Coordinates of C-alpha atoms in Angstrom, one line a residue:
M3 CA 166.2 190.5 -159.5
R4 CA 163.5 190.0 -156.8
Q5 CA 163.6 193.6 -155.8
I6 CA 163.3 194.8 -159.3
S7 CA 160.4 192.5 -160.0
S8 CA 158.6 193.8 -156.9
L9 CA 159.3 197.4 -158.1
L10 CA 157.6 196.6 -161.4
Q11 CA 154.4 195.7 -159.6
G12 CA 154.4 199.0 -157.8
L13 CA 155.1 201.0 -161.0
A14 CA 152.5 199.3 -163.2
R15 CA 149.1 200.9 -163.5
S16 CA 145.7 199.2 -163.3
L17 CA 145.0 197.1 -166.4
S18 CA 141.8 195.6 -167.6
V19 CA 143.0 192.1 -168.2
G20 CA 140.9 189.4 -169.8
R21 CA 142.5 186.0 -170.2
D22 CA 141.5 183.4 -172.8
R23 CA 139.8 180.5 -171.1
R24 CA 141.3 178.1 -173.7
G25 CA 144.7 179.8 -173.9
D26 CA 147.6 177.6 -174.9
G27 CA 150.4 179.5 -173.3
A28 CA 151.7 178.6 -169.9
G29 CA 149.6 180.2 -167.2
A30 CA 146.7 181.1 -169.4
G31 CA 143.8 182.5 -167.4
D32 CA 140.4 181.3 -166.6
G33 CA 138.4 183.8 -168.6
K34 CA 137.4 186.0 -165.7
A35 CA 138.5 189.6 -165.3
A36 CA 141.6 189.7 -163.2
A37 CA 142.6 192.1 -160.5
P38 CA 145.0 194.9 -161.6
A39 CA 148.2 193.2 -162.7
V40 CA 150.9 193.0 -165.3
L41 CA 150.1 190.5 -168.0
R42 CA 152.9 187.9 -168.2
T43 CA 150.9 185.1 -169.9
S44 CA 148.7 184.5 -172.9
G45 CA 145.7 186.9 -172.7
T46 CA 144.5 190.4 -173.7
V47 CA 145.1 193.9 -172.4
W48 CA 143.1 197.0 -173.0
G49 CA 145.0 200.2 -172.5
E50 CA 143.3 202.4 -170.0
G51 CA 141.9 205.6 -171.5
S52 CA 143.1 204.8 -175.0
E53 CA 142.3 202.7 -178.1
T54 CA 145.3 200.5 -177.6
F55 CA 144.7 196.8 -177.3
A56 CA 147.1 193.9 -177.0
A57 CA 146.7 190.2 -177.6
V58 CA 149.4 187.7 -176.4
C59 CA 150.0 184.0 -176.9
S60 CA 152.8 181.6 -176.3
R61 CA 153.0 177.9 -177.1
R62 CA 155.6 175.4 -176.1
G63 CA 157.3 173.6 -179.0
E64 CA 158.6 170.1 -179.1
K65 CA 162.1 170.7 -177.7
G66 CA 161.2 170.7 -174.0
T67 CA 160.5 173.6 -171.7
N68 CA 159.0 176.7 -173.3
Q69 CA 161.8 179.2 -173.2
D70 CA 159.7 182.1 -174.5
C71 CA 158.0 184.6 -172.3
S72 CA 156.4 188.0 -172.6
I73 CA 155.0 191.0 -170.7
V74 CA 152.6 193.8 -171.3
W75 CA 152.0 196.7 -169.0
E76 CA 150.8 200.3 -169.0
I77 CA 153.3 202.9 -167.8
S78 CA 152.2 205.7 -165.5
C79 CA 153.6 209.1 -166.2
P80 CA 156.1 210.1 -163.5
L81 CA 156.1 213.8 -164.4
Q82 CA 152.7 215.0 -165.4
G83 CA 153.0 217.9 -168.0
F84 CA 156.6 217.2 -168.8
G85 CA 156.3 215.8 -172.3
C86 CA 154.3 212.8 -170.9
Q87 CA 151.2 211.2 -172.2
E88 CA 148.8 208.9 -170.4
D89 CA 148.6 206.6 -173.4
T90 CA 151.9 204.7 -172.8
I91 CA 152.2 201.0 -172.9
F92 CA 155.2 198.6 -172.9
C93 CA 155.2 195.2 -174.7
G94 CA 158.1 192.8 -174.6
I95 CA 158.8 189.3 -175.8
F96 CA 161.8 187.2 -174.8
D97 CA 163.3 184.0 -176.2
G98 CA 165.7 182.1 -174.0
H99 CA 168.3 179.5 -175.2
G100 CA 170.7 177.2 -173.6
P101 CA 170.2 174.9 -170.5
W102 CA 169.1 177.8 -168.3
G103 CA 167.5 179.9 -171.1
H104 CA 164.0 179.8 -169.7
Y105 CA 165.2 181.3 -166.4
V106 CA 167.3 183.9 -168.1
A107 CA 164.4 185.0 -170.3
K108 CA 162.1 185.4 -167.3
A109 CA 164.8 187.3 -165.4
V110 CA 165.3 189.7 -168.3
R111 CA 161.5 190.1 -168.6
D112 CA 161.1 191.0 -165.0
A113 CA 164.2 193.3 -164.8
L114 CA 164.1 195.3 -168.1
P115 CA 160.8 197.2 -167.8
P116 CA 161.4 198.7 -164.3
S117 CA 165.0 199.4 -165.2
L118 CA 163.9 201.2 -168.4
L119 CA 161.3 203.2 -166.5
C120 CA 163.8 204.2 -163.8
H121 CA 166.3 205.4 -166.4
W122 CA 163.6 207.2 -168.3
Q123 CA 162.5 209.0 -165.2
E124 CA 166.0 210.1 -164.5
A125 CA 166.5 211.3 -168.1
L126 CA 163.1 213.0 -168.1
T127 CA 163.8 214.9 -164.9
L128 CA 167.3 216.0 -166.1
A129 CA 165.9 217.1 -169.5
S130 CA 163.1 219.1 -167.9
L131 CA 165.6 221.0 -165.7
I132 CA 167.9 221.7 -168.7
D133 CA 165.4 222.3 -171.6
G134 CA 162.2 223.1 -169.8
E135 CA 158.8 221.6 -170.4
K136 CA 158.2 223.0 -173.8
K137 CA 161.1 221.3 -175.5
L138 CA 160.6 217.8 -174.0
G139 CA 158.0 216.8 -176.6
D140 CA 160.7 217.2 -179.3
C141 CA 163.2 214.9 -177.6
R142 CA 160.9 212.0 -176.5
F143 CA 162.6 209.5 -178.7
D144 CA 166.1 210.6 -177.6
L145 CA 165.1 210.1 -174.0
W146 CA 163.7 206.7 -174.6
K147 CA 166.8 205.6 -176.7
Q148 CA 169.3 206.6 -174.0
S149 CA 167.1 205.0 -171.4
Y150 CA 166.9 201.8 -173.3
V151 CA 170.7 201.6 -173.9
A152 CA 171.4 202.3 -170.2
A153 CA 168.7 199.8 -169.0
C154 CA 170.0 197.0 -171.2
A155 CA 173.5 197.5 -170.0
A156 CA 172.4 197.5 -166.4
V157 CA 170.2 194.4 -166.7
D158 CA 173.0 192.4 -168.5
D159 CA 175.5 193.5 -165.8
E160 CA 173.1 192.5 -163.0
L161 CA 172.5 189.1 -164.7
R162 CA 176.3 188.5 -165.0
R163 CA 176.7 189.2 -161.2
S164 CA 173.7 187.0 -160.2
R165 CA 174.4 184.1 -158.0
R166 CA 171.1 182.4 -158.7
L167 CA 171.5 182.0 -162.5
D168 CA 174.2 180.5 -164.6
A169 CA 174.1 182.5 -167.8
V170 CA 177.6 181.6 -169.1
Y171 CA 176.2 179.2 -171.7
S172 CA 172.6 180.4 -171.6
G173 CA 170.9 183.7 -172.7
S174 CA 167.9 185.4 -174.0
T175 CA 166.8 187.8 -176.8
A176 CA 164.7 190.8 -175.9
L177 CA 162.3 192.6 -178.3
S178 CA 160.2 195.4 -176.9
V179 CA 158.2 198.4 -177.9
V180 CA 157.0 201.5 -176.0
K181 CA 153.9 203.2 -177.5
Q182 CA 153.5 206.7 -176.1
G183 CA 150.7 208.5 -177.9
D184 CA 151.6 208.5 -181.6
L185 CA 155.3 207.6 -180.9
L186 CA 156.4 204.0 -181.2
V187 CA 159.8 203.2 -179.9
V188 CA 161.2 199.8 -180.9
A189 CA 164.2 198.2 -179.1
N190 CA 165.7 194.9 -180.3
V191 CA 168.4 192.6 -178.9
G192 CA 168.6 189.3 -180.8
D193 CA 166.6 187.7 -183.6
S194 CA 163.0 188.2 -182.7
R195 CA 161.2 190.5 -185.1
A196 CA 158.7 193.4 -185.1
V197 CA 156.4 193.8 -188.1
L198 CA 154.0 196.6 -188.8
G199 CA 150.6 196.2 -190.5
T200 CA 149.8 199.4 -192.4
F201 CA 147.7 200.5 -195.4
T202 CA 149.7 201.6 -198.4
S203 CA 147.2 204.4 -199.0
D204 CA 143.7 205.4 -198.0
G205 CA 141.6 202.5 -199.0
G206 CA 144.7 200.7 -200.2
A207 CA 146.0 197.2 -199.5
L208 CA 147.4 196.2 -196.1
A209 CA 151.2 195.9 -196.3
A210 CA 153.8 194.5 -193.9
V211 CA 156.7 196.7 -192.9
Q212 CA 159.6 195.1 -191.0
L213 CA 160.7 197.4 -188.1
T214 CA 163.7 195.4 -186.8
V215 CA 166.8 193.6 -188.0
D216 CA 167.3 189.9 -187.2
F217 CA 170.6 190.1 -185.5
K218 CA 172.2 187.0 -187.0
P219 CA 176.0 186.5 -186.9
N220 CA 176.4 186.5 -190.6
L221 CA 175.2 190.1 -191.0
P222 CA 178.2 192.1 -192.3
Q223 CA 178.4 194.6 -189.4
E224 CA 177.8 191.9 -186.8
K225 CA 180.3 189.5 -188.3
E226 CA 182.9 192.2 -188.5
R227 CA 182.5 193.1 -184.9
I228 CA 182.7 189.5 -183.8
R229 CA 185.8 188.8 -185.8
R230 CA 187.5 192.0 -184.5
C231 CA 187.0 190.5 -181.0
N232 CA 188.6 187.2 -182.2
G233 CA 185.3 185.3 -182.3
Q234 CA 184.4 182.9 -185.1
V235 CA 181.4 182.8 -187.3
Y236 CA 180.7 179.7 -189.4
C237 CA 178.1 177.0 -190.2
L238 CA 178.3 173.4 -189.2
A239 CA 178.4 170.9 -192.1
D240 CA 175.0 169.5 -191.1
E241 CA 173.5 173.0 -190.7
P242 CA 174.1 174.8 -194.0
G243 CA 173.0 178.4 -193.9
V244 CA 172.8 178.5 -190.1
Y245 CA 175.6 180.8 -188.9
R246 CA 176.7 180.6 -185.3
V247 CA 179.2 182.3 -183.0
W248 CA 182.1 180.3 -181.7
Q249 CA 184.9 180.9 -179.3
P250 CA 188.3 181.2 -181.1
S251 CA 189.8 177.9 -179.9
R252 CA 186.8 175.8 -179.0
D253 CA 183.7 174.4 -180.8
S254 CA 181.5 176.2 -178.3
P255 CA 178.9 177.6 -177.8
G256 CA 177.5 177.8 -181.3
L257 CA 175.2 180.8 -180.6
A258 CA 172.8 181.5 -183.5
M259 CA 172.5 185.2 -182.9
S260 CA 174.9 188.1 -182.5
R261 CA 173.1 190.0 -179.7
A262 CA 171.7 188.6 -176.5
F263 CA 171.5 189.0 -172.7
G264 CA 173.7 186.4 -170.9
D265 CA 175.9 184.2 -173.0
Y266 CA 178.9 185.3 -171.1
S267 CA 181.1 182.6 -172.7
V268 CA 181.1 184.8 -175.9
K269 CA 180.6 188.3 -174.5
D270 CA 184.4 188.9 -174.9
Y271 CA 184.2 187.7 -178.5
G272 CA 181.8 190.2 -180.0
V273 CA 178.3 189.2 -178.7
I274 CA 176.6 192.2 -177.2
S275 CA 173.4 193.1 -175.4
A276 CA 173.2 196.6 -176.8
P277 CA 169.8 197.2 -178.4
E278 CA 169.1 198.8 -181.7
V279 CA 166.5 201.5 -180.9
T280 CA 164.3 203.0 -183.6
Q281 CA 161.1 205.0 -183.8
R282 CA 158.0 205.4 -185.9
K283 CA 155.3 208.0 -185.7
I284 CA 152.0 206.1 -185.8
G285 CA 149.6 207.4 -188.4
S286 CA 146.0 206.7 -189.2
R287 CA 147.1 204.0 -191.8
D288 CA 149.1 202.1 -189.2
Q289 CA 146.9 199.4 -187.8
F290 CA 149.0 197.1 -185.5
V291 CA 152.5 195.8 -184.8
I292 CA 153.4 192.2 -184.3
L293 CA 156.2 191.1 -182.0
A294 CA 157.1 187.5 -182.4
T295 CA 160.0 185.1 -181.6
D296 CA 161.9 183.4 -184.3
G297 CA 159.8 180.3 -184.0
V298 CA 157.1 182.2 -185.8
W299 CA 159.3 183.9 -188.4
D300 CA 161.2 180.7 -189.3
V301 CA 158.0 179.4 -191.0
L302 CA 155.9 182.5 -191.8
S303 CA 156.7 185.5 -193.9
N304 CA 156.0 189.1 -192.7
E305 CA 153.2 189.3 -195.2
E306 CA 151.6 186.0 -194.1
A307 CA 151.7 187.1 -190.5
V308 CA 150.1 190.5 -191.2
Q309 CA 147.3 188.9 -193.2
I310 CA 146.6 186.3 -190.5
V311 CA 146.3 189.0 -187.9
A312 CA 144.2 191.2 -190.1
A313 CA 141.9 188.4 -191.0
T314 CA 141.1 187.4 -187.4
P315 CA 137.6 188.8 -186.6
D316 CA 138.1 188.7 -182.9
R317 CA 141.2 190.8 -182.0
G318 CA 141.5 189.0 -178.7
K319 CA 142.4 185.8 -180.6
A320 CA 144.8 187.4 -183.1
A321 CA 148.0 186.3 -181.4
K322 CA 146.6 182.8 -180.7
R323 CA 145.6 182.4 -184.3
L324 CA 149.0 183.6 -185.5
V325 CA 150.8 181.1 -183.2
E326 CA 148.5 178.3 -184.3
C327 CA 149.2 179.0 -188.0
A328 CA 153.0 179.0 -187.2
V329 CA 152.8 175.6 -185.5
R330 CA 150.8 174.2 -188.5
A331 CA 153.4 175.7 -190.9
W332 CA 156.2 174.0 -189.0
R333 CA 154.6 170.6 -189.4
R334 CA 153.8 171.2 -193.0
R335 CA 157.0 173.0 -194.2
R336 CA 159.6 171.5 -191.9
R337 CA 158.6 167.9 -191.5
G338 CA 160.9 165.9 -189.4
I339 CA 162.2 168.9 -187.5
A340 CA 161.0 169.6 -183.9
V341 CA 158.6 172.5 -183.7
D342 CA 160.1 175.5 -182.0
D343 CA 158.5 177.6 -179.2
C344 CA 156.2 180.1 -180.9
S345 CA 155.1 183.3 -179.2
A346 CA 153.5 186.6 -180.4
I347 CA 152.1 189.9 -179.2
C348 CA 149.7 191.8 -181.4
L349 CA 149.4 195.5 -180.4
F350 CA 146.5 197.3 -182.1
F351 CA 146.6 201.1 -182.4
H352 CA 143.0 201.9 -183.2
S353 CA 139.5 200.7 -182.2
P354 CA 138.0 198.4 -184.8
P355 CA 135.5 200.0 -187.2
S356 CA 131.9 199.7 -185.9

């Protein structure tokens, strides 16, 4: 993991990073412009040479250590002229669970982006040799999809073999997007969610479009896969409506999602780390995408989240305001229940109107 993490630093391009002086996430900055770096804490990122802008915020809940983490970085083009664009940015958000979940989440955060980039470089090189430069633009999504599938498998395998982390009863979700020009590639493992803010028409209302599926164990296709592998899916009596994955002969581990990195105690019983990878061509009506952990979506609807972000005058504070609204919603709507960790990334596609 250490070698891959150092590789990430070498692959990342210079970023203009401004951190919120009063940021609530772990490691929030001091408000001064930072040296070229990958943003791994609450703060903001301006995509170099593009209109892309990202705001990030994470806040610890009331259950102990914050097991959420995130990353934003701009990808340099490995093969100039081969279907590449300078305007390429990666955003990822990770939600750990279990006793070692915060370590697993950080390990996946540090390993997935460079693994993805390495597989993309390989796929890009091979495709350029087979199809030539002219056809590469037509298969960008296919290259990213196969790269994501390979990268997730490699990271999960590396995590399984790690001697530094015990991920048998701990794991992490992983939701990420790659924006390359007007192409948005979304890859989801777990129950975090991506929601697009887009206008219904020119001059129309701003609407929320969910881009991902919350991979809960009771989804028909997920439940069927788990049961084919002899896993069990059911709710506890004191948690009606909360479906969990259990081993066939033990009341363990009670995993509340059907896809995750780690969680090797149930990997033989239908829990997988394979991502669902989808695409969207970004148009002029599409304004931003929100990536957030389930702590946000448990108390806010897609529409509420989009309206909160859209109504924030300072884009640099959009993620922070969304997280703050989620925390208040927890205390108002779920009294007596410990507030979950809440984290969000708001990725804006266009410059604000002057």
